[in-house]
mmCIF file of C-alpha atoms and ligand atoms in Angstrom:
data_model
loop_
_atom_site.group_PDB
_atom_site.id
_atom_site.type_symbol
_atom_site.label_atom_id
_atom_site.label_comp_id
_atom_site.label_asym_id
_atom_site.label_seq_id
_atom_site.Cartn_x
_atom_site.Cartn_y
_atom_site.Cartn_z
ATOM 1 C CA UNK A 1 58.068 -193.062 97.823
ATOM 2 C CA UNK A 2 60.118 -190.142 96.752
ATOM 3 C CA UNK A 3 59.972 -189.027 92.831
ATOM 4 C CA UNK A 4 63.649 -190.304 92.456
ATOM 5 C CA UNK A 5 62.474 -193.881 93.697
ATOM 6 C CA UNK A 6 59.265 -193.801 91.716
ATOM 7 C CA UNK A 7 60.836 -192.506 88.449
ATOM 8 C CA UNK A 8 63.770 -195.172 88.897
ATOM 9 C CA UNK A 9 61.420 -198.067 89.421
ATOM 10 C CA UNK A 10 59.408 -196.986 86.723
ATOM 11 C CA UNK A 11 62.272 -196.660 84.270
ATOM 12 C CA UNK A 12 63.085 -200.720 85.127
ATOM 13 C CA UNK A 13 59.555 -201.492 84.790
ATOM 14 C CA UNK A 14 59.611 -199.997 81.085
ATOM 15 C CA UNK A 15 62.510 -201.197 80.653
ATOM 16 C CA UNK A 16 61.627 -205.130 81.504
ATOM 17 C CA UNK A 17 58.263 -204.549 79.364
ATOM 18 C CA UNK A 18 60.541 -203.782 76.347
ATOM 19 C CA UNK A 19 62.961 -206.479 76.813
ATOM 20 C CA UNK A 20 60.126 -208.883 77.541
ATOM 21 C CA UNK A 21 57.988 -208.126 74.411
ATOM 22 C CA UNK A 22 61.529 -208.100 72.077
ATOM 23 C CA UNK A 23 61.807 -211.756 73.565
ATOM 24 C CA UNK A 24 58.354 -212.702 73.074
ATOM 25 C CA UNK A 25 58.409 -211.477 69.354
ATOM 26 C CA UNK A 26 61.127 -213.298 68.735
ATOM 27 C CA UNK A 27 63.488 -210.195 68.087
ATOM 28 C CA UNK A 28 66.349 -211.814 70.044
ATOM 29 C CA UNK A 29 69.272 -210.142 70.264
ATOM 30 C CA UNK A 30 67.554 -206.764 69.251
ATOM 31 C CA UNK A 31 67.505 -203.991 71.103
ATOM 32 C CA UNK A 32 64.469 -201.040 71.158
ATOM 33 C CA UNK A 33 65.372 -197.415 72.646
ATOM 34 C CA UNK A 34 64.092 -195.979 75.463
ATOM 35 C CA UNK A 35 62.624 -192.290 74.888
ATOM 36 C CA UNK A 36 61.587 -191.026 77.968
ATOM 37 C CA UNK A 37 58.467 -188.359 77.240
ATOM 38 C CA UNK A 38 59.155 -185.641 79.258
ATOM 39 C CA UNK A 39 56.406 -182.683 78.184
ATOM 40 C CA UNK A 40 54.462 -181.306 81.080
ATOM 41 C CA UNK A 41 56.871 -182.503 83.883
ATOM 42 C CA UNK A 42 59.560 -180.523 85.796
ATOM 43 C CA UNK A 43 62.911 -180.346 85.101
ATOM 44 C CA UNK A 44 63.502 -182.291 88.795
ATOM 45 C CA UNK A 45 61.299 -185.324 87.302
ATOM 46 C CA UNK A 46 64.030 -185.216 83.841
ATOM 47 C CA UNK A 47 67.008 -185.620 86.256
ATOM 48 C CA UNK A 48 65.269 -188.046 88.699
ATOM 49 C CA UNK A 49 64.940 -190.098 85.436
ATOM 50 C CA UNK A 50 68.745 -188.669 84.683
ATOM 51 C CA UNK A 51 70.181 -190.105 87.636
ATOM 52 C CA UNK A 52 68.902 -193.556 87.330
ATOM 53 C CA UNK A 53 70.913 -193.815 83.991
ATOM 54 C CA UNK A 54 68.098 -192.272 81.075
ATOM 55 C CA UNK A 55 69.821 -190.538 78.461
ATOM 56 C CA UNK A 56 67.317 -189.556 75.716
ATOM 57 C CA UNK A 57 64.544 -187.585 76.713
ATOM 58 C CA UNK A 58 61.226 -186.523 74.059
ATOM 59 C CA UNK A 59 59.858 -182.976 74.550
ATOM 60 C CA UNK A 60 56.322 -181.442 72.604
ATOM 61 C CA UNK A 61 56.324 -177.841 73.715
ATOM 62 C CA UNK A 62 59.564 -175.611 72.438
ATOM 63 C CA UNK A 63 59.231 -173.230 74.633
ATOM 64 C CA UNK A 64 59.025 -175.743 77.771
ATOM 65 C CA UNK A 65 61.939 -177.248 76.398
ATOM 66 C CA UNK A 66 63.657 -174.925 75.651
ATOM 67 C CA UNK A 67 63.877 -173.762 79.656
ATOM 68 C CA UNK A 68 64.752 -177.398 81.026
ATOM 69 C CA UNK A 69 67.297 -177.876 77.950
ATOM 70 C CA UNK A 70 69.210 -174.287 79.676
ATOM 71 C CA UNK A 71 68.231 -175.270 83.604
ATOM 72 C CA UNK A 72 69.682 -178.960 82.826
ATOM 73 C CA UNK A 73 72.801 -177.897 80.436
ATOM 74 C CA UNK A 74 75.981 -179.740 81.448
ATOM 75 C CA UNK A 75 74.680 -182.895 81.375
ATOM 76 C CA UNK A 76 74.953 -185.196 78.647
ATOM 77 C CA UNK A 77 71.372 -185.390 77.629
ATOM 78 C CA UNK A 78 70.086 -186.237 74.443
ATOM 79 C CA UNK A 79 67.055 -183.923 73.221
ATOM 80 C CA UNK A 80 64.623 -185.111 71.195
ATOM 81 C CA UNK A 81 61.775 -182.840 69.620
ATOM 82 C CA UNK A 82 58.275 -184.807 69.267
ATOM 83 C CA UNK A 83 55.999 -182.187 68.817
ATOM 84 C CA UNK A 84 53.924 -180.295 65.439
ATOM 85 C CA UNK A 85 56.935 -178.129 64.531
ATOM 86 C CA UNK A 86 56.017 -174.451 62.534
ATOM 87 C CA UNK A 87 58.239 -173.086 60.084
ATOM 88 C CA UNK A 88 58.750 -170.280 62.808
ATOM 89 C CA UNK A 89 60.215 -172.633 65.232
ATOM 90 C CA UNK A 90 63.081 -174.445 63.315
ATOM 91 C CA UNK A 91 66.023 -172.328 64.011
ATOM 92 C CA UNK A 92 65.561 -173.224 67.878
ATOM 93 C CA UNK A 93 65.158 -176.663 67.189
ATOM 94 C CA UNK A 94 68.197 -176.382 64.646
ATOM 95 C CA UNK A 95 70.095 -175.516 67.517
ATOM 96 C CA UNK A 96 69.173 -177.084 70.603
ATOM 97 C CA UNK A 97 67.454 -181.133 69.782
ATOM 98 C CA UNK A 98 69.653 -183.849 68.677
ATOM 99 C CA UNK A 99 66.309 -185.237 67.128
ATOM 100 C CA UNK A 100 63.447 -184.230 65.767
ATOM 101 C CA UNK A 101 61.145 -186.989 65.233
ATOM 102 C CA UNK A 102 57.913 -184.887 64.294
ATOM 103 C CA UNK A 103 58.936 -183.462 60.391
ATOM 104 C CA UNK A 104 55.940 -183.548 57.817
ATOM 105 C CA UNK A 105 57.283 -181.509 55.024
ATOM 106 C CA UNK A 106 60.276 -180.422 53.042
ATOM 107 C CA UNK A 107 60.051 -176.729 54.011
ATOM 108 C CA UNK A 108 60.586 -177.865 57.749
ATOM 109 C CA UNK A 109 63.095 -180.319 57.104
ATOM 110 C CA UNK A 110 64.974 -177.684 54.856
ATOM 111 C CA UNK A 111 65.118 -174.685 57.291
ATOM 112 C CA UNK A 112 66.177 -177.058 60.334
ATOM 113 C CA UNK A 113 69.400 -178.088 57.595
ATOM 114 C CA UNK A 114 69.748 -175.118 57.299
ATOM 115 C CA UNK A 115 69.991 -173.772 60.475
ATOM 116 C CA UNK A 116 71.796 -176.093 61.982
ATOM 117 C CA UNK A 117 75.218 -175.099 63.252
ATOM 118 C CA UNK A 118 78.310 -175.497 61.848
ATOM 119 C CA UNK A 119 79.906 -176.664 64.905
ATOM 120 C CA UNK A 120 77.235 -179.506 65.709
ATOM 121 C CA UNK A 121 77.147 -182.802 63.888
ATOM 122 C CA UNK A 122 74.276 -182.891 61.368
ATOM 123 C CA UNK A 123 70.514 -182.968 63.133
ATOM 124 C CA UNK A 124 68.620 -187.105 63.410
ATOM 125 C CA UNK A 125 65.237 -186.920 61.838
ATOM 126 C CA UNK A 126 62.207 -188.995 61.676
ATOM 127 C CA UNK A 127 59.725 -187.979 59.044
ATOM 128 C CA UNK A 128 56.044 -188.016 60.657
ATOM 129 C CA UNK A 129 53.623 -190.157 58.915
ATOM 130 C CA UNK A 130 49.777 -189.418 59.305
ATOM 131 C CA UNK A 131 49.781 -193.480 59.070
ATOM 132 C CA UNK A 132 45.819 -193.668 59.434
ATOM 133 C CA UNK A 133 44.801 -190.531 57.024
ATOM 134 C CA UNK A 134 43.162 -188.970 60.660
ATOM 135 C CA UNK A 135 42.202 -185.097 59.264
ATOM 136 C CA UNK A 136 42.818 -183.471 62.485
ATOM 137 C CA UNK A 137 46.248 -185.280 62.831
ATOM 138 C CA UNK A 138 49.717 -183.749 61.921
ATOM 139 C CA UNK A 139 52.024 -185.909 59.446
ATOM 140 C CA UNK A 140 52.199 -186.552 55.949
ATOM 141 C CA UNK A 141 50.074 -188.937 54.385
ATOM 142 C CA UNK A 142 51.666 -192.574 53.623
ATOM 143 C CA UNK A 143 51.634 -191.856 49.471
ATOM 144 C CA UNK A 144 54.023 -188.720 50.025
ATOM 145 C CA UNK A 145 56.632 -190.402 52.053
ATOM 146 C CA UNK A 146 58.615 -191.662 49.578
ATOM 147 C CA UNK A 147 59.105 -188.263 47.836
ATOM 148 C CA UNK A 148 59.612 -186.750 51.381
ATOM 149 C CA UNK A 149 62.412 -188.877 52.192
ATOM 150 C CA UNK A 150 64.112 -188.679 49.191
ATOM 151 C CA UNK A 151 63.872 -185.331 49.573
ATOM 152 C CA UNK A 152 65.298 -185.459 53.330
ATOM 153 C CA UNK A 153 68.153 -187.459 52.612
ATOM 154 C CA UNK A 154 69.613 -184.814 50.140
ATOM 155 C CA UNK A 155 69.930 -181.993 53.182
ATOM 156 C CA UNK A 156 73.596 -181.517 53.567
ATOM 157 C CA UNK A 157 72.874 -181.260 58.026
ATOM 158 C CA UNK A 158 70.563 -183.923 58.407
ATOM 159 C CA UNK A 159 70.713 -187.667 58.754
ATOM 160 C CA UNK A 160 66.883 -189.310 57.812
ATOM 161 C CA UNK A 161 66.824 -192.058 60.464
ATOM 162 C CA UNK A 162 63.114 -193.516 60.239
ATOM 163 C CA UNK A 163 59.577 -193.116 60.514
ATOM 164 C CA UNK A 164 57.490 -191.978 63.134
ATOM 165 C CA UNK A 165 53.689 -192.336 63.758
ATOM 166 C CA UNK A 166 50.577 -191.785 66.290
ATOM 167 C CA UNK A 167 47.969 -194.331 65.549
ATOM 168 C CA UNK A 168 44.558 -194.434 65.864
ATOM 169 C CA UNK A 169 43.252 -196.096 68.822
ATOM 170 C CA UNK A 170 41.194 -197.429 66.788
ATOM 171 C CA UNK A 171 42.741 -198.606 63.382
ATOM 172 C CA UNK A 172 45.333 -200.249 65.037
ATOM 173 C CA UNK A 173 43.756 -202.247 68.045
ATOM 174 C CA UNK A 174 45.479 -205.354 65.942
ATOM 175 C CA UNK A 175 49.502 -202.789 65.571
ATOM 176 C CA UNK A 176 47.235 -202.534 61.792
ATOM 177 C CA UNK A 177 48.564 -198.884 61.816
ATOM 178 C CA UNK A 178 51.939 -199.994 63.518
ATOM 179 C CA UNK A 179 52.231 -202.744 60.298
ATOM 180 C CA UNK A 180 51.707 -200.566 57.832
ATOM 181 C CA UNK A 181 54.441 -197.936 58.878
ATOM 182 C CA UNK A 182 57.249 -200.794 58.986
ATOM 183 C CA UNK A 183 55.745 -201.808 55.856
ATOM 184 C CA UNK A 184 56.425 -197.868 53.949
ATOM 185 C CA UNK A 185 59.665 -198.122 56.150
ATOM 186 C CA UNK A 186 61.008 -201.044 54.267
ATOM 187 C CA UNK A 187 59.691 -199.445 51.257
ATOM 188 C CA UNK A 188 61.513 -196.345 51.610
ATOM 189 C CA UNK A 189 64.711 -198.684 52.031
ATOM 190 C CA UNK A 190 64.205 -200.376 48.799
ATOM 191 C CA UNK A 191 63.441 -197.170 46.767
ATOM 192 C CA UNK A 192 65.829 -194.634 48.566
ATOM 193 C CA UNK A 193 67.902 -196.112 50.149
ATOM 194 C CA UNK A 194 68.862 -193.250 53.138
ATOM 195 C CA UNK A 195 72.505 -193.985 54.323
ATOM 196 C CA UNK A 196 71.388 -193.655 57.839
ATOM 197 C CA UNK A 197 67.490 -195.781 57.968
ATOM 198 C CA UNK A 198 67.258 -197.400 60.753
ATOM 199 C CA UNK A 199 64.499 -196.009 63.204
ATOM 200 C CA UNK A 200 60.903 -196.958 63.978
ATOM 201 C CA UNK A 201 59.771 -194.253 66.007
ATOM 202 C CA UNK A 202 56.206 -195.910 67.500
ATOM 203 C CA UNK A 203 54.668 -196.759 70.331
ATOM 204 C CA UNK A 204 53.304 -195.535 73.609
ATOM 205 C CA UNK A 205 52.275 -196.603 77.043
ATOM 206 C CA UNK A 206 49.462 -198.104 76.108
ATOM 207 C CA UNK A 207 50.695 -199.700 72.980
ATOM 208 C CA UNK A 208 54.138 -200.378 74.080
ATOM 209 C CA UNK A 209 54.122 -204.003 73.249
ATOM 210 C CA UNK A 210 52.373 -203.808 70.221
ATOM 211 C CA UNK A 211 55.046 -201.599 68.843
ATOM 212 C CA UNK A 212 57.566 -203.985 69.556
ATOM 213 C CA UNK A 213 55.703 -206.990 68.118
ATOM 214 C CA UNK A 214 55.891 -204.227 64.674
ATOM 215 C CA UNK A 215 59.499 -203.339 64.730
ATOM 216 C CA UNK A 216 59.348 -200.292 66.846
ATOM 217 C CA UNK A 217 63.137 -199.588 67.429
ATOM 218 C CA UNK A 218 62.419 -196.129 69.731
ATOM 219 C CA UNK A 219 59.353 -196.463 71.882
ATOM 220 C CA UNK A 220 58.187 -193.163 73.394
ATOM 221 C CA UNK A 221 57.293 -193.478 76.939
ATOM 222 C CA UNK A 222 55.925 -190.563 79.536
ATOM 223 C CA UNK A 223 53.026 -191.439 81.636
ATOM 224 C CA UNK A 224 54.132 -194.802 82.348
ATOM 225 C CA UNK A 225 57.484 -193.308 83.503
ATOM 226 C CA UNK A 226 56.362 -189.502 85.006
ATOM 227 C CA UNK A 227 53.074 -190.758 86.082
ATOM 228 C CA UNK A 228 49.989 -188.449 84.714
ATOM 229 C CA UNK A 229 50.254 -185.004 83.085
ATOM 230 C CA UNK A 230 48.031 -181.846 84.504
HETATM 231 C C1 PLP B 1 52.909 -187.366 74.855
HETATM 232 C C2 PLP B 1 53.524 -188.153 73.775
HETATM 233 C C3 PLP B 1 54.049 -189.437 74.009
HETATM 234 C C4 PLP B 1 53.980 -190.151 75.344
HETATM 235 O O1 PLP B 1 52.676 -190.552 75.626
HETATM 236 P P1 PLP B 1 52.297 -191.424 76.925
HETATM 237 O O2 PLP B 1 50.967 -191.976 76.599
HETATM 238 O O3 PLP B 1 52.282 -190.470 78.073
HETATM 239 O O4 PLP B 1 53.327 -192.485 77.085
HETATM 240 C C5 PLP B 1 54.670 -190.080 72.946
HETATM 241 N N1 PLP B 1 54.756 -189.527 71.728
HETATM 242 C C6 PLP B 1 54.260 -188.300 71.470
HETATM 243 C C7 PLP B 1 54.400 -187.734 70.108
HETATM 244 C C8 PLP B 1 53.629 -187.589 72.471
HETATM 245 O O5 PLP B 1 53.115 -186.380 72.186
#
């Protein structure tokens, strides 16, 4: 089959699973978004996955992304950064991501206000919770969240959407990790109160469903779409 076949009939594969599992958990009439993981594959596989009608595509690497954001320009895709961001990298993501879901602490959340331009609409973020206290994990842990966000939603070029995690394997073969980020989400709403709270950023291809079953409003998908990574 050629890529553009295999990425397309992946893409309504996903896209089944997700309205299946919203169904089955009784989220009727809800929708989750599609985030199609892009990291390690060529440009050609993003607009394979392009031309069969996927918008919103998750990148780890900046400087990988950076190159398919200038080889795909024109089109109206909507970048999203997922990766461990350094302070030396948020004036590029500033300027080029629509998203970035991967945000840990205020210094990185202030320079990307900061440096995002005038003539773009204020950057989405997702602040990155270390949900299961892993010490090799980025993220912040669960009892600084609060602060964070509060923190967040007074940067004059950023909208705080959500929370975002990376479970354990582990810890949340039951969505026990995946419960317990919804659960500091709806705390956040009650205490803070962002203007613009509204995202869920979990689950994988493995853990899909379970993400769903938890509330996961964005669902971050590669392998299952792009097949494996090298
Ligand atoms: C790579 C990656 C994904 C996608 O993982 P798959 O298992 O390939 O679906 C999702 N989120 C983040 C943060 C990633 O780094």
């Amino acid at each position: 089959m050629s890529q553009n076949n295999q990425v397309r009939q992946n893409l309504q594969h996903i896209q089944q699973r997700i309205e299946t599992q919203l169904k089955k958990s009784g989220r009727t009439d809800d929708i989750a978004h599609l985030l199609a993981v892009s990291k390690k594959h060529p440009s050609s596989a993003i607009q394979a996955a392009y031309t069969a009608g996927q918008r919103d595509f998750g990148e780890n690497y900046l400087q990988e992304a950076l190159h398919k954001i200038n080889v795909l320009k024109g089109n109206d895709i909507v970048w999203h950064f997922i990766g461990p961001i350094q302070s030396n990298k948020t004036k590029p993501i500033a300027e080029h991501f629509h998203w970035a879901h991967s945000v840990d602490r205020s210094k990185i959340a202030q320079r990307i206000s900061d440096q995002r331009p005038s003539s773009l609409p204020p950057i989405n973020l997702c602040i990155q919770v270390n949900i299961d206290d892993e010490p090799s994990k980025s993220g912040i842990s669960s009892h600084d969240t609060i602060a964070l966000a509060e923190y967040c939603t007074s940067l004059p070029r950023a909208r705080l959407r959500g929370l975002m995690c990376i479970p354990s394997p582990e810890d949340n073969k039951h969505g026990q990790s995946f419960a317990k980020l919804h659960s500091l989400f709806n705390e956040v709403a009650e205490q803070i109160k962002p203007p613009y709270w509204d995202t869920l950023s979990m689950g994988m291809s493995a853990d899909l469903e379970l993400a769903i079953d938890h509330g996961a409003t964005i669902v971050r998908i590669g392998t299952d779409i792009f097949g494996p990574r090298q």
